[in-house]
Amino acid sequence: MEKITEKVLLEKASPKANKLEQIMTLNLSKMRLKLQDLPVKLLSRLQSLEKLDLSGNMLQEFPKNLELPALRFLDLSDNQIEDVTTLDSLSNVEELRMDGNLYITVSDTYKLMVLLPNLRIYSGKDVSTSANHLRYVYSDNLRTRIAALWENSFCLPDPITAEKMDALESKFVSTARHQVKFGPNSVSDFTRWRVGILAKEYLLSLTGPKKEVDSAETTGTQNNSVSQCVHFSPPISLLHLIYCSHDSFLQQPVRLKPLHVLQCHSKQDSLEDFSTQLWACAFQPLPDSAGNAGGSRLVATCGGDSICLIDCEMGMVMKKYKVPGEEFYSLAWSTVLMSRGGNASAQHCSILAAGGKRGIVKLIHPRNNVAYGEFRASRKALSVLRFNHQQGNFLFTGSYDNKILMWDIGGVDSQYNFKVVQLLVLEIGTTPLHICLPPTAPSAHLLTACEDGLHCYNTQLGANNSTKRSKEMEITFPIYKKEDKDHDYHTVDGLSFLNDDIVASKNYLYGCIYLWSWSRTKVQRPDKKSKAVCAVVLAELQWANTEIPYLALNTCPGKSYMVCGDDKGKIWTYHIPNLQKNSFHTGKPILPTEVLEWPTPVKNGHGKVEGPSINSVAMDPELRYLVALSDKNMVIVWKREESP
């Protein structure tokens, strides 16, 4: 009699479901199941399954080719697992329990870390850093040795035939498995297994077609159809290039009103401090059970020696972190896994990274009010931090030694133990000011705005790529043609993606902001000598004329908004609901949707505070709040006015 049937699966599901396709959690533990008791065709219908418990059975391996795309947690503890390679179809598993399997070796554990690219928690312990070391650093060392073996002892047959290639592959792979040595003898079985795979990949790279690293990246906007043209009354009649589909036509510009002005980064908490520069702010993401981030009204700000967490609605500083002698220049939020030990599954938690003058990254878990760690990222000051939004443990740090480093900071356990590993070094010509990762392929490329221009780097790990890299291309702009001895427009001091394809960038001394297409720009062939490509400009936005640098812009993709402050305390807002990537602006720059005037706060004993420079701005994903940071120690919170 069959042990696993559709009826049994529905009975074992939690919460109860009417169809197999709806089941999210399934407990099949302690049923004395063997491999033959698990029908692949039936189990393949569990397309929404996120958590599967198969502990306490008699399984020697996992069913081959069983694909469960939503599976994040798998418990195979207390079985008789001998072969782990059949788990390779579970590419999205983040947590795996294997304790109590007597035949599992260290080499098997290493194989699992390579086979499961998203594995972070193994038998209750955070292994994300070790796993990424195996996937990239260890594997790169093996690739180097495999390439050396080929160059010294092998060559392609002439002519190339299928029969000769089969024989060559067999000999090359066998030789590599026996001669390529790396790592301790205790994991020699893993090394031979990994070398066999990499040797086949290397041979294929010599004969097969090369693929684009991000061939799957989306290059267009979601809807390019034009169903209705929007006509604006003066003075916004120049928005003739903004086309709206029926849905975006309903998305009206928001109205914002000043809500709070806070003076919370004062030196020694002095009320007389109107000089501390505030540099960076970002809203906390609220992760759901799958780690996807939503909106929040909690914003982090940094400047001087402190980091503040502010509730935008109440206008209150909820938490404050001070480091005497530090001056914070940048911060970034991310979501990582926290392992809790025992039989408890890992949970997602929001962390904050901050850095500045001392070159040290501080790691903070605000919910528990714990600054749980730090690591030195540079001997020079840090200018910018950015997490990979799809792999929250990958952190980029830009510094004044003209480098961007990529780190794996791993997750944390219940005791806040963590481990940091350096993965990449990007050589920059000058100080990096901003870092942006393409929304659809954040692990393939990195854009950095610098003192000497806008540069693009390949950040894909593995695949024979070096861990120290120079720029892949420089993206240039039309204003460069107007440079002379008094005007150098190469400093790019603002950069952000407006949607999956359109990028907003700002050049110092130029009174407009460029909107350009990432997909159409990156497919161009760079100049062989300069590596330059021209940005495919879609439109220009009218902005302020100022000689003050480093006034950063920001975007709210969900609401099609771009915002930038100026040197008079004003906030320039642009509502851009559906700029077609195939359009091209040939007329005058597009005017702002609204310019928010400086609210002119009054301070006791000081009278009115004149408009300062706005160094940084941030919006929550729903654009309920807009936060601006000034160079006079003031945080300004604006709130969206709801329609009556």
XYZ file of C-alpha atoms in Angstrom:
644
model
C 0.000 0.000 0.000
C 1.280 3.474 -0.895
C 2.410 5.504 2.115
C 2.272 8.883 0.356
C -0.918 9.774 -1.489
C -2.663 13.049 -2.285
C -4.970 12.449 0.686
C -2.047 11.919 3.052
C -0.319 15.083 1.854
C -3.445 17.164 2.399
C -3.880 15.712 5.896
C -0.254 16.446 6.819
C -0.333 20.022 5.533
C -0.327 23.040 7.814
C -2.353 25.149 7.498
C -4.939 22.925 5.866
C -5.310 23.278 2.090
C -7.739 22.009 -0.548
C -5.141 21.470 -3.264
C -1.556 20.241 -3.297
C -0.538 23.417 -5.113
C -1.638 25.473 -2.077
C 0.325 23.603 0.620
C 3.026 25.744 2.257
C 4.157 23.571 5.197
C 4.286 19.760 5.218
C 5.238 17.387 8.038
C 6.138 13.857 6.860
C 8.382 13.021 9.811
C 8.636 9.615 11.531
C 6.678 7.682 8.882
C 9.476 5.145 8.188
C 9.637 6.387 4.609
C 12.121 5.049 2.091
C 13.062 6.507 -1.282
C 10.503 4.411 -3.148
C 7.754 5.811 -0.927
C 8.220 9.338 -2.311
C 6.518 9.665 -5.747
C 8.265 12.457 -7.660
C 5.306 13.142 -9.970
C 2.934 13.667 -7.046
C 5.362 15.687 -4.920
C 6.233 17.926 -7.887
C 2.768 19.448 -7.580
C 3.810 21.098 -4.304
C 4.771 24.320 -6.054
C 4.010 26.562 -3.066
C 5.719 24.387 -0.457
C 8.104 26.453 1.700
C 8.822 24.093 4.604
C 9.224 20.281 4.431
C 9.954 18.000 7.382
C 11.198 14.513 6.438
C 13.054 13.861 9.679
C 13.089 10.493 11.454
C 12.624 8.363 8.323
C 14.766 5.783 6.515
C 15.849 7.778 3.474
C 19.245 7.036 1.936
C 18.919 9.867 -0.569
C 16.494 12.563 -1.672
C 14.344 11.846 -4.774
C 16.211 12.804 -7.952
C 14.904 15.680 -10.073
C 12.248 16.671 -7.523
C 11.885 20.416 -8.050
C 10.197 22.438 -5.306
C 10.780 26.063 -6.361
C 9.323 27.689 -3.228
C 11.093 25.426 -0.707
C 13.162 27.371 1.831
C 13.431 24.920 4.766
C 14.141 21.173 4.581
C 14.594 18.837 7.556
C 16.317 15.533 6.710
C 17.682 14.893 10.204
C 17.744 11.380 11.669
C 17.689 9.535 8.341
C 20.276 7.320 6.630
C 21.412 9.735 3.907
C 24.479 8.580 1.988
C 24.279 10.495 -1.311
C 23.718 14.265 -1.067
C 24.076 15.114 -4.763
C 20.397 14.395 -5.466
C 19.523 17.574 -3.559
C 20.857 19.735 -6.404
C 17.356 20.442 -7.736
C 16.442 22.433 -4.571
C 18.142 25.654 -5.616
C 16.184 27.963 -3.282
C 16.672 26.111 0.022
C 18.072 28.450 2.684
C 17.998 26.164 5.719
C 18.812 22.442 5.808
C 18.932 20.080 8.786
C 21.107 16.973 8.386
C 22.088 16.109 11.956
C 21.637 12.476 12.934
C 22.729 11.079 9.530
C 25.641 8.860 10.499
C 27.116 8.538 7.021
C 27.404 12.272 6.265
C 31.045 13.429 6.099
C 32.626 16.885 6.037
C 33.058 16.461 2.285
C 29.315 15.807 1.949
C 28.601 18.991 3.895
C 30.882 20.952 1.545
C 29.129 19.450 -1.479
C 25.787 20.640 -0.118
C 27.106 24.169 0.278
C 28.033 24.217 -3.412
C 24.964 22.364 -4.704
C 22.519 24.627 -2.834
C 23.455 28.196 -3.861
C 21.177 29.866 -1.292
C 22.017 27.650 1.691
C 22.710 29.788 4.767
C 21.748 27.693 7.808
C 23.001 24.094 8.105
C 21.850 21.986 11.057
C 21.090 25.111 13.074
C 24.364 26.927 12.348
C 24.975 29.900 10.069
C 27.291 28.683 7.299
C 26.704 31.428 4.715
C 30.256 32.788 4.942
C 31.872 29.343 4.748
C 29.548 28.371 1.914
C 30.393 31.451 -0.146
C 34.084 30.848 0.468
C 33.682 27.369 -1.035
C 31.533 28.587 -3.921
C 33.855 31.378 -4.965
C 37.292 31.632 -3.320
C 37.990 27.892 -2.993
C 36.550 27.187 -6.435
C 38.601 29.994 -8.024
C 41.763 28.443 -6.611
C 40.816 25.124 -8.149
C 40.059 26.797 -11.500
C 43.521 28.377 -11.519
C 45.155 24.984 -10.978
C 42.945 23.316 -13.593
C 43.878 25.991 -16.161
C 47.581 25.515 -15.383
C 47.249 21.743 -15.841
C 45.604 22.256 -19.236
C 48.212 24.722 -20.469
C 51.099 22.490 -19.419
C 49.819 19.080 -20.511
C 46.840 19.302 -22.872
C 45.614 20.924 -26.071
C 42.554 20.713 -28.312
C 42.586 18.069 -31.072
C 42.890 19.144 -34.706
C 40.447 18.621 -36.236
C 37.900 18.672 -33.420
C 35.499 15.736 -33.547
C 32.956 14.469 -31.056
C 34.845 11.208 -30.596
C 38.161 12.963 -29.928
C 36.543 15.438 -27.554
C 34.894 12.649 -25.541
C 38.243 10.916 -25.162
C 39.972 14.197 -24.279
C 37.355 15.040 -21.674
C 37.662 11.659 -20.026
C 41.449 11.908 -19.848
C 41.553 15.557 -18.789
C 38.943 15.179 -16.040
C 40.590 12.012 -14.703
C 44.033 13.638 -14.678
C 42.713 16.773 -13.001
C 40.964 14.775 -10.272
C 44.226 13.007 -9.433
C 46.743 15.854 -9.872
C 44.959 19.013 -8.709
C 45.546 19.256 -4.968
C 44.174 21.955 -2.693
C 42.864 22.161 0.852
C 43.173 19.686 3.724
C 43.183 15.922 3.180
C 40.031 15.615 5.282
C 38.007 17.056 2.388
C 39.901 15.420 -0.480
C 36.723 13.651 -1.585
C 34.989 17.038 -1.962
C 37.998 18.486 -3.803
C 38.102 15.619 -6.339
C 34.333 15.932 -6.880
C 34.542 19.695 -7.355
C 37.589 19.443 -9.636
C 35.713 16.962 -11.849
C 32.862 19.432 -12.319
C 35.135 22.434 -12.876
C 37.371 20.565 -15.328
C 34.366 19.757 -17.510
C 33.263 23.409 -17.334
C 36.752 24.573 -18.301
C 36.917 22.300 -21.314
C 33.479 23.433 -22.411
C 34.569 27.080 -22.124
C 37.300 26.392 -24.683
C 34.926 25.008 -27.276
C 31.388 26.207 -26.458
C 29.742 29.604 -27.113
C 30.230 32.310 -24.504
C 27.123 33.605 -22.814
C 26.323 37.029 -21.460
C 26.560 36.988 -17.678
C 23.172 38.572 -17.312
C 21.385 37.276 -20.381
C 18.270 36.758 -18.294
C 18.230 40.348 -17.142
C 15.090 42.224 -18.005
C 15.971 45.047 -20.346
C 12.662 46.727 -20.932
C 9.916 48.373 -18.998
C 6.887 46.321 -18.143
C 4.503 48.129 -20.411
C 5.586 50.150 -23.397
C 2.159 50.570 -24.915
C 0.883 54.125 -25.183
C -2.854 54.295 -24.677
C -3.260 57.877 -23.600
C -1.186 61.033 -23.742
C -1.319 63.297 -20.701
C -1.440 67.047 -21.346
C -0.408 69.374 -18.533
C -1.304 72.986 -18.069
C 1.540 75.540 -17.773
C 4.111 75.695 -16.337
C 4.559 71.932 -16.754
C 3.679 71.776 -20.424
C 7.202 70.591 -21.270
C 6.356 67.102 -19.996
C 5.483 66.098 -23.541
C 7.742 63.033 -23.362
C 5.916 61.526 -20.405
C 3.468 58.957 -21.709
C 1.070 57.072 -19.506
C -0.702 53.791 -19.868
C -4.246 53.592 -18.506
C -3.020 52.367 -15.106
C -0.310 54.969 -14.617
C -2.720 57.718 -15.744
C -4.593 57.065 -12.517
C -1.404 57.513 -10.486
C -1.475 61.203 -9.607
C 1.401 63.204 -8.122
C 1.441 63.217 -4.338
C 1.295 66.297 -2.142
C 3.786 66.546 0.705
C 3.704 68.765 3.778
C 6.453 69.393 6.369
C 5.793 67.407 9.528
C 8.877 67.513 11.780
C 12.298 69.142 11.998
C 14.729 67.362 14.324
C 18.137 68.385 15.638
C 19.398 65.015 16.837
C 23.056 64.650 15.813
C 24.480 67.469 17.909
C 28.006 67.268 19.246
C 27.781 66.613 22.981
C 23.986 66.972 22.608
C 24.369 70.733 22.329
C 21.302 72.736 21.294
C 23.672 75.318 19.797
C 25.065 72.890 17.195
C 23.999 74.036 13.725
C 27.185 72.912 11.994
C 27.243 69.097 12.093
C 26.861 67.765 8.570
C 24.331 64.965 8.088
C 25.235 62.652 5.222
C 23.013 59.623 4.699
C 19.544 58.301 5.480
C 17.567 55.166 4.593
C 14.252 53.626 5.598
C 14.222 50.288 7.390
C 12.868 47.431 5.275
C 10.286 45.230 6.966
C 11.002 41.621 5.924
C 8.194 39.108 5.544
C 8.609 35.377 6.142
C 10.419 34.961 2.819
C 12.772 37.847 3.439
C 11.069 40.271 1.048
C 11.163 43.833 2.251
C 8.171 46.103 2.690
C 7.629 49.659 3.902
C 8.404 51.231 7.265
C 8.119 54.575 9.004
C 11.474 54.069 10.772
C 14.355 55.897 9.095
C 18.056 55.703 9.965
C 20.174 58.854 9.701
C 23.886 59.419 10.201
C 26.171 62.378 10.753
C 28.813 63.388 13.237
C 29.557 60.634 15.729
C 26.030 59.221 15.847
C 23.385 57.158 14.113
C 19.729 57.871 14.849
C 16.597 55.805 14.256
C 13.624 58.113 13.874
C 9.906 57.364 13.876
C 8.705 59.630 11.065
C 5.100 59.812 12.243
C 5.879 60.776 15.830
C 9.018 62.736 15.060
C 10.865 60.928 17.838
C 14.366 59.466 18.012
C 13.651 55.871 19.003
C 17.276 54.748 19.287
C 20.661 56.404 19.038
C 24.139 54.958 18.671
C 27.226 57.062 19.373
C 30.875 56.251 18.667
C 33.218 58.893 20.122
C 35.796 60.033 17.582
C 33.876 58.660 14.590
C 32.240 60.671 11.832
C 29.651 58.605 9.977
C 29.296 59.190 6.228
C 27.135 56.296 5.050
C 24.728 53.579 6.156
C 22.699 50.770 4.596
C 19.966 48.349 5.670
C 19.784 44.661 4.871
C 17.974 41.482 5.877
C 19.969 38.442 7.015
C 19.141 35.120 8.622
C 19.481 34.656 12.369
C 19.942 31.046 13.464
C 18.366 30.301 16.837
C 19.831 26.877 17.633
C 18.056 23.754 18.769
C 15.113 22.762 16.597
C 13.998 26.335 15.964
C 14.130 27.445 12.349
C 16.110 30.528 11.392
C 14.341 33.866 11.120
C 14.950 36.953 8.988
C 16.074 40.085 10.783
C 16.835 43.638 9.675
C 20.360 44.878 10.333
C 22.024 48.223 9.789
C 25.600 48.778 8.616
C 27.285 52.157 9.059
C 30.768 53.504 8.434
C 32.799 56.666 8.040
C 36.062 58.391 8.939
C 37.675 55.471 10.774
C 37.197 52.960 7.933
C 35.303 50.579 10.225
C 31.892 49.083 9.447
C 29.557 48.901 12.449
C 26.874 46.173 12.370
C 23.705 46.866 14.358
C 20.538 44.870 15.106
C 18.177 47.726 16.030
C 15.238 45.573 17.111
C 17.264 44.151 19.992
C 19.214 47.383 20.441
C 22.514 45.575 19.868
C 25.601 46.857 18.064
C 26.779 43.306 17.591
C 30.010 43.675 15.654
C 32.448 45.626 13.546
C 35.196 45.015 11.004
C 37.812 47.156 9.307
C 36.974 47.686 5.644
C 39.733 50.187 4.848
C 42.639 52.134 6.342
C 41.011 55.213 4.817
C 37.567 56.688 5.448
C 34.497 54.956 4.035
C 32.462 57.020 1.579
C 29.576 54.672 0.718
C 27.963 51.368 1.761
C 25.524 49.288 -0.284
C 23.985 45.829 0.249
C 22.957 43.464 -2.534
C 19.162 43.481 -2.212
C 18.870 39.893 -3.460
C 21.703 38.476 -1.325
C 21.491 40.409 1.897
C 24.794 39.142 3.292
C 26.788 40.721 0.419
C 27.996 44.233 1.321
C 29.926 46.701 -0.866
C 32.102 49.339 0.816
C 33.595 52.301 -1.051
C 36.506 54.173 0.487
C 38.874 57.087 0.055
C 41.708 54.771 -1.023
C 39.873 54.557 -4.364
C 38.541 51.038 -3.918
C 35.230 49.250 -3.621
C 35.358 45.977 -1.697
C 32.711 43.275 -1.699
C 32.234 41.428 1.586
C 30.221 38.456 2.742
C 29.125 39.336 6.271
C 27.099 36.116 6.674
C 24.225 35.931 9.125
C 24.223 35.817 12.907
C 23.376 33.257 15.545
C 21.504 33.781 18.797
C 24.774 34.876 20.457
C 25.519 37.339 17.628
C 28.540 35.433 16.393
C 29.337 36.324 12.793
C 32.134 36.010 10.249
C 33.262 38.347 7.473
C 35.050 37.328 4.255
C 36.337 39.627 1.512
C 35.202 38.468 -1.945
C 36.123 41.165 -4.483
C 38.301 44.244 -4.926
C 37.232 46.816 -7.521
C 39.957 49.281 -8.492
C 38.509 52.802 -8.812
C 40.359 55.848 -10.194
C 39.014 58.279 -7.582
C 36.747 58.305 -4.535
C 33.465 56.406 -5.074
C 30.506 58.576 -4.057
C 27.532 56.304 -4.787
C 26.983 52.619 -5.597
C 23.996 51.258 -7.507
C 23.133 47.666 -8.404
C 20.769 46.946 -11.340
C 17.418 45.895 -9.795
C 16.976 42.803 -11.987
C 20.566 41.528 -11.816
C 22.305 42.925 -8.721
C 24.926 40.165 -8.699
C 26.119 40.788 -12.264
C 27.044 44.481 -12.448
C 27.800 47.455 -10.236
C 27.551 51.138 -11.154
C 29.567 53.633 -9.168
C 29.408 57.427 -9.331
C 32.853 58.896 -8.710
C 34.826 62.116 -8.765
C 36.013 61.285 -12.291
C 32.824 59.869 -13.831
C 30.392 56.971 -13.820
C 31.889 53.491 -14.086
C 30.532 49.974 -14.515
C 32.070 46.799 -13.077
C 31.420 43.109 -13.538
C 30.718 41.695 -10.062
C 29.688 38.149 -10.967
C 31.528 35.722 -8.715
C 33.291 32.616 -9.953
C 33.300 31.642 -13.636
C 37.065 32.233 -14.049
C 36.769 35.877 -12.988
C 39.565 37.438 -10.949
C 38.883 38.681 -7.432
C 40.596 41.998 -8.318
C 38.935 43.850 -11.167
C 39.133 47.052 -13.159
C 36.223 48.824 -14.778
C 34.309 47.152 -17.585
C 33.173 50.474 -19.060
C 32.814 54.189 -18.361
C 29.439 55.757 -19.092
C 29.751 59.264 -20.515
C 27.222 62.084 -20.922
C 26.539 64.785 -23.530
C 27.549 67.603 -21.161
C 31.176 66.395 -21.327
C 31.421 67.960 -24.790
C 30.983 71.415 -23.213
C 33.871 71.098 -20.769
C 36.610 73.735 -20.711
C 39.309 74.865 -18.289
C 36.672 76.375 -15.971
C 34.033 73.652 -16.189
C 34.644 69.992 -15.415
C 31.403 68.017 -15.382
C 32.891 64.567 -14.775
C 32.040 64.369 -11.055
C 28.823 62.337 -10.767
C 27.371 63.104 -7.335
C 23.897 61.572 -7.701
C 22.840 58.118 -8.914
C 19.752 55.920 -8.500
C 17.517 53.572 -10.522
C 14.034 54.967 -11.197
C 12.798 51.527 -12.305
C 14.307 48.297 -13.633
C 15.864 50.103 -16.596
C 15.858 53.891 -16.210
C 18.684 55.504 -14.241
C 18.767 59.010 -12.813
C 22.214 60.596 -12.488
C 23.522 64.075 -11.715
C 26.738 65.737 -12.821
C 28.300 68.382 -10.580
C 27.974 71.943 -11.988
C 25.313 70.908 -14.509
C 21.846 72.249 -13.733
C 19.980 69.217 -15.082
C 19.547 65.591 -14.078
C 19.892 62.909 -16.734
C 17.447 60.030 -17.191
C 18.999 57.275 -19.285
C 18.447 53.629 -20.248
C 20.683 51.067 -18.556
C 19.817 48.232 -20.958
C 20.452 50.265 -24.123
C 23.644 51.741 -22.721
C 25.284 48.522 -21.560
C 24.762 46.642 -24.836
C 27.023 49.106 -26.660
C 30.572 48.097 -27.482
C 33.002 50.138 -25.335
C 35.879 52.052 -26.908
C 38.914 49.755 -26.817
C 41.216 52.355 -25.296
C 39.005 54.425 -22.992
C 36.300 51.772 -22.410
C 33.770 54.587 -22.798
C 30.168 54.272 -23.961
C 27.662 57.097 -24.321
C 24.635 56.980 -22.045
C 21.424 56.559 -24.028
C 19.701 59.643 -22.636
C 15.902 59.576 -22.527
C 15.261 62.974 -20.930
C 16.743 65.747 -18.814
C 15.129 67.162 -15.676
C 15.529 70.826 -14.832
C 17.300 71.274 -11.483
C 19.103 74.017 -9.550
C 22.173 75.945 -10.680
C 24.668 75.540 -7.860
C 28.375 75.096 -7.260
C 27.777 73.058 -4.081
C 28.788 69.395 -4.689
C 27.515 66.127 -3.211
C 23.789 66.971 -3.068
C 22.496 63.442 -3.571
C 19.310 62.466 -5.381
C 17.081 59.485 -4.633
C 14.165 57.632 -6.215
C 10.959 55.886 -5.177
C 10.425 53.304 -7.961
C 7.064 52.124 -6.621
C 5.605 55.610 -7.018
C 7.695 56.735 -10.032
C 9.272 59.600 -8.116
C 12.708 61.183 -8.223
C 13.749 63.741 -5.578
C 16.790 65.954 -5.074
C 17.521 68.783 -2.653
C 19.482 71.941 -3.425
C 21.720 74.429 -1.602
C 18.785 76.621 -0.478
C 16.885 73.993 1.501
C 14.431 73.286 -1.324
C 13.344 69.790 -2.402
C 12.843 69.296 -6.147
C 10.358 66.488 -6.862
C 9.645 64.822 -10.199
C 6.737 62.464 -10.859
C 7.679 60.320 -13.859
C 5.014 57.615 -14.194
C 6.012 56.003 -17.487
C 8.894 57.459 -19.444
C 9.348 55.169 -22.428
C 12.832 53.727 -22.717
C 12.665 54.136 -26.484
C 11.853 57.840 -26.331
C 14.489 60.533 -26.622
C 14.345 64.052 -25.277
C 15.208 66.701 -27.844
C 13.518 69.795 -26.405
C 13.955 71.764 -23.221
C 14.475 69.996 -19.870
C 11.417 68.696 -18.037
C 10.341 70.946 -15.205
C 9.860 69.598 -11.658
C 6.412 68.425 -10.602
C 6.759 70.470 -7.418
C 9.509 72.313 -5.554
C 9.036 72.011 -1.795
C 10.140 75.201 -0.097
C 12.345 75.191 2.996
C 9.920 75.127 5.978
C 11.914 77.857 7.819
C 11.887 76.425 11.342
C 12.316 78.781 14.292
C 14.814 77.959 17.032
C 14.554 79.585 20.455
C 17.131 82.318 20.752
C 18.217 82.023 17.135
C 15.232 83.206 15.141
C 14.504 81.634 11.774
C 16.948 79.092 10.396
C 17.775 79.859 6.777
C 17.666 77.166 4.153
C 20.711 74.871 4.299
C 22.142 72.538 1.690
C 20.225 69.261 1.454
C 22.904 66.567 1.436
C 20.675 63.502 1.242
C 17.033 62.476 0.793
C 15.102 59.233 1.254
C 11.534 57.993 0.727
C 9.770 54.917 2.029
C 8.501 52.543 -0.715
C 4.924 53.852 -0.447
C 6.038 57.504 -0.405
C 4.205 58.186 2.826
C 7.257 60.029 4.139
C 10.119 62.002 2.645
C 13.189 62.650 4.789
C 15.854 65.233 4.011
C 19.211 65.762 5.750
C 20.904 69.139 5.863
C 24.418 70.438 6.398
C 23.188 72.299 9.499
C 22.343 69.352 11.748
C 18.642 69.197 10.843
C 16.481 66.270 9.771
C 13.331 67.362 7.962
C 10.390 64.949 7.688
C 7.677 65.519 5.076
C 4.437 63.538 5.013
C 2.095 62.760 2.152
C -1.270 64.466 2.330
C -4.065 61.978 1.768
C -6.700 62.877 -0.806
C -10.051 63.879 0.740
